[in-house]
Amino acid sequence: MAKQFASTGDMSEKTVSFSEVGPGLYAFTAEGDPNTGVIIGDDSVMIFDAQATPRLANLVIEKVRTVTDKPIRYVTLSHYHAVRVLGASAYGADEIIASDVCRAMVHERGQEDWDSEFGRFPRLFQGHESIPGLTWPTMTFETSMTVYMGNRRVDLIHLGRGHTAGDIVAWVPDAGVMFTGDLVEYKSACYCGDGHFSDWGDTLDAVKSFQPSAIAPGRGDALMGEAKVEEAIELTRDFLDSTYRPIEKVAARGGTLKEAWDACRAVCDPKFSDYAIYEHCLPFNVARAFDEARGMDTPRIWTAEKDRKMWEDLQG
């Protein structure tokens, strides 16, 4: 078991990459830190996921300005998590777009999530003083929305529940490229603390049905080519199944959270212990899977206090 909670001990800077995943399409990645997508249209730019702070968002803007001087008109949020959204103010966008459910989740649990993630990820929240407050979407939709950036069409779609109840993807049909947010990760642990294990696999099938030629995932390297896309989707699926199935068995026999933790580690440690943020995610993943296996459909609202209590319970 890790001696330090979540990522409190991870203060090392990550190497940033800015990879072209299609014509005018880029993935800003940083060794397992949250990724940001960049979609350049004829007349403007769309950012897909905003980073945790304006400080980090400015690193994205620096990269964007190496490839275009077009205005950043849209910031699209794949979901509500603080590490994805609190940097949005830096872009000066005309519109902030998300799903209806995402906006509702900001209202329901946005401040609690900010406080919780601040305690888990001190490195990502350096410069937090410049965050003006919660990020509120200005445009929302239920299942799908199309944005035309000149001749470039971007389809924003809620394919189903997964990482959260309100995840969306951005599909750029002219290039066959998808920006998935945390629905798909590449050799980085899935954070499942607000997830829906029973639905996530079907949502991955929906991603797969588009047959993307490239994917910019939520974490990990940009994925170029159908073989790499397939690998990432199936690695994500295996991570989810390997987490949930042993915990489901413990819950079915009336076992304890600590027993669920031990059962999950027995399966997942040999396969995923070298994944980015594996130890960070594990306690939240176990707690959420245990809750879902016992019939709790809506994930608990995490707070800094609940984080610590859960961590203490898992340590016995």
Short mmCIF file of C-alpha atoms in Angstrom, two decimals:
data_model
loop_
_atom_site.label_atom_id
_atom_site.label_comp_id
_atom_site.label_asym_id
_atom_site.label_seq_id
_atom_site.Cartn_x
_atom_site.Cartn_y
_atom_site.Cartn_z
CA MET A 1 0.00 0.00 0.00
CA ALA A 2 1.21 3.47 -0.80
CA LYS A 3 2.33 5.36 2.31
CA GLN A 4 1.01 8.70 1.07
CA PHE A 5 -2.57 9.47 0.18
CA ALA A 6 -3.43 9.86 -3.50
CA SER A 7 -0.86 12.10 -5.26
CA THR A 8 0.18 14.18 -2.25
CA GLY A 9 3.77 13.03 -2.67
CA ASP A 10 3.98 13.54 -6.44
CA MET A 11 5.58 16.94 -6.94
CA SER A 12 7.81 16.17 -9.94
CA GLU A 13 7.19 18.13 -13.13
CA LYS A 14 5.98 16.15 -16.14
CA THR A 15 7.26 16.39 -19.70
CA VAL A 16 4.68 17.95 -22.01
CA SER A 17 4.00 16.66 -25.51
CA PHE A 18 1.92 18.34 -28.19
CA SER A 19 1.01 15.73 -30.79
CA GLU A 20 -0.89 16.17 -34.04
CA VAL A 21 -3.62 13.51 -34.18
CA GLY A 22 -5.18 14.75 -37.40
CA PRO A 23 -5.18 17.83 -39.64
CA GLY A 24 -5.54 20.79 -37.29
CA LEU A 25 -6.12 18.46 -34.33
CA TYR A 26 -3.76 18.17 -31.38
CA ALA A 27 -3.38 16.39 -28.05
CA PHE A 28 -1.62 18.15 -25.18
CA THR A 29 -0.32 15.34 -22.94
CA ALA A 30 1.94 15.20 -19.91
CA GLU A 31 2.98 11.71 -18.78
CA GLY A 32 -0.33 10.68 -17.23
CA ASP A 33 -1.51 14.13 -16.14
CA PRO A 34 -4.88 15.29 -17.54
CA ASN A 35 -4.81 15.79 -21.30
CA THR A 36 -6.29 18.66 -23.32
CA GLY A 37 -7.49 18.47 -26.90
CA VAL A 38 -7.17 21.23 -29.49
CA ILE A 39 -9.51 21.44 -32.50
CA ILE A 40 -8.68 24.10 -35.10
CA GLY A 41 -11.44 25.12 -37.46
CA ASP A 42 -11.51 27.57 -40.34
CA ASP A 43 -12.25 30.55 -38.13
CA SER A 44 -11.60 29.56 -34.53
CA VAL A 45 -10.26 27.05 -32.01
CA MET A 46 -12.03 24.70 -29.63
CA ILE A 47 -10.30 23.48 -26.46
CA PHE A 48 -11.44 20.10 -25.15
CA ASP A 49 -10.87 20.02 -21.37
CA ALA A 50 -9.36 23.06 -19.76
CA GLN A 51 -6.75 21.86 -17.20
CA ALA A 52 -6.82 22.37 -13.43
CA THR A 53 -5.68 25.99 -13.21
CA PRO A 54 -5.16 29.04 -15.42
CA ARG A 55 -1.42 28.45 -14.91
CA LEU A 56 -1.64 25.05 -16.61
CA ALA A 57 -4.08 26.35 -19.21
CA ASN A 58 -1.50 28.94 -20.24
CA LEU A 59 0.89 26.09 -21.07
CA VAL A 60 -1.74 24.78 -23.47
CA ILE A 61 -2.23 28.24 -24.96
CA GLU A 62 1.51 28.54 -25.56
CA LYS A 63 1.40 25.33 -27.60
CA VAL A 64 -1.71 26.42 -29.49
CA ARG A 65 0.00 29.64 -30.51
CA THR A 66 2.81 27.66 -32.14
CA VAL A 67 0.33 26.31 -34.69
CA THR A 68 -2.40 28.95 -35.08
CA ASP A 69 -3.31 32.54 -34.24
CA LYS A 70 -7.06 31.93 -34.59
CA PRO A 71 -9.18 32.95 -31.59
CA ILE A 72 -10.09 30.36 -28.97
CA ARG A 73 -13.87 30.61 -29.18
CA TYR A 74 -14.99 27.44 -27.42
CA VAL A 75 -13.97 25.49 -24.35
CA THR A 76 -15.69 22.12 -24.17
CA LEU A 77 -15.71 20.12 -20.94
CA SER A 78 -15.81 16.34 -21.15
CA HIS A 79 -17.09 16.24 -17.54
CA TYR A 80 -17.14 18.26 -14.33
CA HIS A 81 -13.97 17.24 -12.45
CA ALA A 82 -11.89 20.11 -11.08
CA VAL A 83 -8.65 19.00 -12.76
CA ARG A 84 -10.46 19.30 -16.11
CA VAL A 85 -12.38 22.52 -15.74
CA LEU A 86 -10.95 25.09 -13.31
CA GLY A 87 -8.43 26.48 -15.83
CA ALA A 88 -11.18 27.53 -18.25
CA SER A 89 -11.01 31.26 -17.50
CA ALA A 90 -7.53 31.53 -19.05
CA TYR A 91 -8.81 30.90 -22.58
CA GLY A 92 -11.19 33.86 -22.74
CA ALA A 93 -13.62 31.73 -24.75
CA ASP A 94 -17.00 32.96 -25.94
CA GLU A 95 -18.73 29.77 -24.83
CA ILE A 96 -18.11 26.94 -22.38
CA ILE A 97 -19.92 23.81 -23.55
CA ALA A 98 -20.86 20.67 -21.61
CA SER A 99 -23.69 18.20 -21.20
CA ASP A 100 -26.80 19.06 -19.20
CA VAL A 101 -25.76 16.43 -16.66
CA CYS A 102 -22.28 17.90 -16.34
CA ARG A 103 -23.71 21.30 -15.45
CA ALA A 104 -26.06 19.70 -12.95
CA MET A 105 -23.12 17.92 -11.35
CA VAL A 106 -21.21 21.19 -11.00
CA HIS A 107 -24.23 22.48 -9.10
CA GLU A 108 -24.58 19.31 -7.02
CA ARG A 109 -20.95 18.55 -6.19
CA GLY A 110 -18.60 20.95 -7.96
CA GLN A 111 -17.29 22.74 -4.87
CA GLU A 112 -16.87 19.49 -2.94
CA ASP A 113 -14.95 17.98 -5.86
CA TRP A 114 -12.70 21.05 -6.06
CA ASP A 115 -11.90 20.85 -2.36
CA SER A 116 -11.31 17.10 -2.57
CA GLU A 117 -9.09 17.19 -5.65
CA PHE A 118 -7.12 20.11 -4.24
CA GLY A 119 -6.09 17.83 -1.39
CA ARG A 120 -5.28 14.90 -3.67
CA PHE A 121 -3.22 16.76 -6.33
CA PRO A 122 -1.16 19.59 -4.80
CA ARG A 123 1.16 19.76 -7.83
CA LEU A 124 -1.68 20.27 -10.31
CA PHE A 125 -3.13 23.08 -8.21
CA GLN A 126 -0.02 25.21 -7.94
CA GLY A 127 -1.14 28.73 -8.83
CA HIS A 128 -4.65 27.99 -7.61
CA GLU A 129 -5.00 31.59 -6.42
CA SER A 130 -5.81 32.61 -10.00
CA ILE A 131 -8.89 30.35 -10.23
CA PRO A 132 -11.86 32.74 -10.19
CA GLY A 133 -14.38 30.15 -8.96
CA LEU A 134 -16.36 27.21 -10.23
CA THR A 135 -16.49 26.83 -14.01
CA TRP A 136 -20.09 27.06 -15.23
CA PRO A 137 -20.99 25.91 -18.75
CA THR A 138 -22.78 28.56 -20.81
CA MET A 139 -24.17 26.11 -23.41
CA THR A 140 -25.43 22.62 -22.64
CA PHE A 141 -27.20 19.78 -24.41
CA GLU A 142 -28.85 16.48 -23.53
CA THR A 143 -27.44 13.92 -25.98
CA SER A 144 -25.71 15.69 -28.88
CA MET A 145 -24.76 19.04 -30.31
CA THR A 146 -22.93 20.07 -33.47
CA VAL A 147 -20.58 23.03 -33.66
CA TYR A 148 -19.55 24.35 -37.07
CA MET A 149 -16.17 26.07 -37.11
CA GLY A 150 -16.33 27.26 -40.67
CA ASN A 151 -16.42 24.09 -42.76
CA ARG A 152 -15.13 21.95 -39.90
CA ARG A 153 -17.89 20.09 -38.09
CA VAL A 154 -17.46 18.95 -34.48
CA ASP A 155 -20.05 16.60 -33.00
CA LEU A 156 -20.29 16.67 -29.21
CA ILE A 157 -22.01 13.51 -27.98
CA HIS A 158 -23.08 11.95 -24.70
CA LEU A 159 -22.57 8.26 -25.51
CA GLY A 160 -23.53 6.96 -22.08
CA ARG A 161 -22.40 6.93 -18.48
CA GLY A 162 -18.85 5.91 -17.66
CA HIS A 163 -16.22 7.97 -15.88
CA THR A 164 -19.12 10.15 -14.67
CA ALA A 165 -22.81 10.32 -15.48
CA GLY A 166 -22.31 13.26 -17.84
CA ASP A 167 -19.28 12.41 -19.99
CA ILE A 168 -19.15 13.62 -23.57
CA VAL A 169 -16.81 13.04 -26.49
CA ALA A 170 -15.87 15.28 -29.39
CA TRP A 171 -15.99 13.60 -32.80
CA VAL A 172 -14.38 15.30 -35.80
CA PRO A 173 -15.80 13.39 -38.78
CA ASP A 174 -13.65 14.93 -41.52
CA ALA A 175 -10.57 13.45 -39.84
CA GLY A 176 -12.07 10.42 -38.09
CA VAL A 177 -10.61 11.60 -34.78
CA MET A 178 -12.24 11.43 -31.35
CA PHE A 179 -11.45 13.25 -28.13
CA THR A 180 -12.74 10.95 -25.39
CA GLY A 181 -11.90 12.58 -22.09
CA ASP A 182 -11.49 10.02 -19.31
CA LEU A 183 -13.76 7.44 -20.93
CA VAL A 184 -10.57 6.06 -22.50
CA GLU A 185 -7.11 6.08 -20.91
CA TYR A 186 -3.83 4.73 -22.22
CA LYS A 187 -1.62 2.99 -19.68
CA SER A 188 -2.95 5.27 -17.00
CA ALA A 189 -5.31 4.13 -14.27
CA CYS A 190 -8.97 4.98 -14.73
CA TYR A 191 -10.33 7.09 -11.91
CA CYS A 192 -13.65 5.43 -11.07
CA GLY A 193 -14.63 7.24 -7.88
CA ASP A 194 -17.56 8.92 -9.65
CA GLY A 195 -18.02 6.22 -12.26
CA HIS A 196 -20.61 3.71 -13.40
CA PHE A 197 -18.98 0.33 -13.91
CA SER A 198 -22.17 -1.30 -15.20
CA ASP A 199 -22.48 1.23 -18.05
CA TRP A 200 -18.88 2.05 -18.91
CA GLY A 201 -18.28 -1.02 -21.09
CA ASP A 202 -21.30 -0.20 -23.27
CA THR A 203 -20.03 3.36 -23.61
CA LEU A 204 -16.65 2.02 -24.74
CA ASP A 205 -18.49 -0.06 -27.34
CA ALA A 206 -20.15 3.15 -28.53
CA VAL A 207 -16.74 4.84 -28.85
CA LYS A 208 -15.47 1.83 -30.77
CA SER A 209 -18.43 1.90 -33.17
CA PHE A 210 -17.13 5.15 -34.68
CA GLN A 211 -13.98 3.31 -35.80
CA PRO A 212 -11.72 6.28 -34.98
CA SER A 213 -8.44 6.53 -36.85
CA ALA A 214 -7.01 8.33 -33.81
CA ILE A 215 -8.03 9.13 -30.24
CA ALA A 216 -6.87 11.78 -27.82
CA PRO A 217 -7.55 10.00 -24.50
CA GLY A 218 -8.09 11.54 -21.09
CA ARG A 219 -4.65 10.51 -19.88
CA GLY A 220 -1.69 8.91 -21.58
CA ASP A 221 -0.21 9.20 -25.04
CA ALA A 222 -2.13 10.21 -28.14
CA LEU A 223 -3.33 7.11 -29.99
CA MET A 224 -2.62 6.98 -33.70
CA GLY A 225 -3.99 4.26 -35.94
CA GLU A 226 -6.78 1.74 -35.52
CA ALA A 227 -4.58 -0.82 -33.78
CA LYS A 228 -3.53 1.65 -31.08
CA VAL A 229 -7.11 2.83 -30.65
CA GLU A 230 -8.27 -0.77 -30.23
CA GLU A 231 -5.52 -1.47 -27.72
CA ALA A 232 -6.42 1.54 -25.59
CA ILE A 233 -10.13 0.74 -25.54
CA GLU A 234 -9.51 -2.87 -24.55
CA LEU A 235 -6.91 -1.94 -21.91
CA THR A 236 -9.47 0.45 -20.43
CA ARG A 237 -12.13 -2.26 -20.48
CA ASP A 238 -9.78 -4.75 -18.82
CA PHE A 239 -8.89 -2.25 -16.10
CA LEU A 240 -12.57 -1.70 -15.31
CA ASP A 241 -13.48 -5.39 -15.31
CA SER A 242 -10.42 -6.35 -13.26
CA THR A 243 -11.39 -3.75 -10.68
CA TYR A 244 -15.09 -4.47 -10.43
CA ARG A 245 -15.41 -8.27 -10.72
CA PRO A 246 -13.46 -9.27 -7.59
CA ILE A 247 -15.16 -6.53 -5.57
CA GLU A 248 -18.59 -7.64 -6.80
CA LYS A 249 -17.88 -11.12 -5.45
CA VAL A 250 -16.87 -9.75 -2.05
CA ALA A 251 -20.01 -7.61 -1.87
CA ALA A 252 -22.25 -10.54 -2.90
CA ARG A 253 -21.09 -12.59 0.11
CA GLY A 254 -21.45 -9.68 2.51
CA GLY A 255 -17.74 -8.98 2.83
CA THR A 256 -16.12 -5.77 4.05
CA LEU A 257 -14.59 -2.82 2.23
CA LYS A 258 -11.15 -3.94 3.41
CA GLU A 259 -11.77 -7.40 1.93
CA ALA A 260 -12.83 -5.76 -1.33
CA TRP A 261 -9.59 -3.74 -1.29
CA ASP A 262 -7.49 -6.88 -0.83
CA ALA A 263 -9.39 -8.77 -3.54
CA CYS A 264 -9.01 -5.93 -6.02
CA ARG A 265 -5.30 -5.55 -5.34
CA ALA A 266 -4.72 -9.27 -5.82
CA VAL A 267 -6.06 -9.02 -9.38
CA CYS A 268 -5.00 -5.50 -10.37
CA ASP A 269 -1.53 -5.06 -8.85
CA PRO A 270 0.17 -7.59 -11.16
CA LYS A 271 -1.44 -6.03 -14.24
CA PHE A 272 -1.59 -2.30 -13.58
CA SER A 273 0.76 -1.25 -10.79
CA ASP A 274 3.05 0.51 -13.29
CA TYR A 275 0.18 2.63 -14.68
CA ALA A 276 0.20 6.36 -14.01
CA ILE A 277 -1.84 7.40 -10.91
CA TYR A 278 -2.61 3.74 -10.10
CA GLU A 279 -2.13 4.13 -6.34
CA HIS A 280 -3.90 7.49 -6.45
CA CYS A 281 -7.05 6.02 -7.97
CA LEU A 282 -7.19 2.67 -6.22
CA PRO A 283 -8.90 3.59 -2.93
CA PHE A 284 -11.59 5.63 -4.72
CA ASN A 285 -12.07 2.87 -7.30
CA VAL A 286 -12.51 0.21 -4.64
CA ALA A 287 -14.94 2.33 -2.62
CA ARG A 288 -17.06 3.17 -5.66
CA ALA A 289 -17.10 -0.42 -6.98
CA PHE A 290 -18.10 -1.67 -3.52
CA ASP A 291 -20.92 0.88 -3.36
CA GLU A 292 -22.18 0.04 -6.84
CA ALA A 293 -22.02 -3.70 -6.21
CA ARG A 294 -24.26 -3.14 -3.17
CA GLY A 295 -26.83 -1.24 -5.22
CA MET A 296 -25.78 2.41 -4.91
CA ASP A 297 -26.38 3.83 -8.39
CA THR A 298 -25.43 7.45 -7.67
CA PRO A 299 -21.79 7.85 -6.58
CA ARG A 300 -21.18 9.41 -3.20
CA ILE A 301 -20.07 13.04 -3.11
CA TRP A 302 -16.41 13.01 -2.16
CA THR A 303 -15.12 15.61 0.25
CA ALA A 304 -11.70 16.09 1.78
CA GLU A 305 -13.04 14.65 5.05
CA LYS A 306 -14.61 11.59 3.37
CA ASP A 307 -11.40 11.01 1.42
CA ARG A 308 -9.35 10.76 4.60
CA LYS A 309 -11.92 8.60 6.41
CA MET A 310 -12.04 6.15 3.51
CA TRP A 311 -8.23 6.04 3.40
CA GLU A 312 -8.06 5.30 7.11
CA ASP A 313 -10.69 2.54 6.79
CA LEU A 314 -8.75 0.86 3.99
CA GLN A 315 -5.59 0.88 6.09
CA GLY A 316 -7.46 -0.85 8.90
#
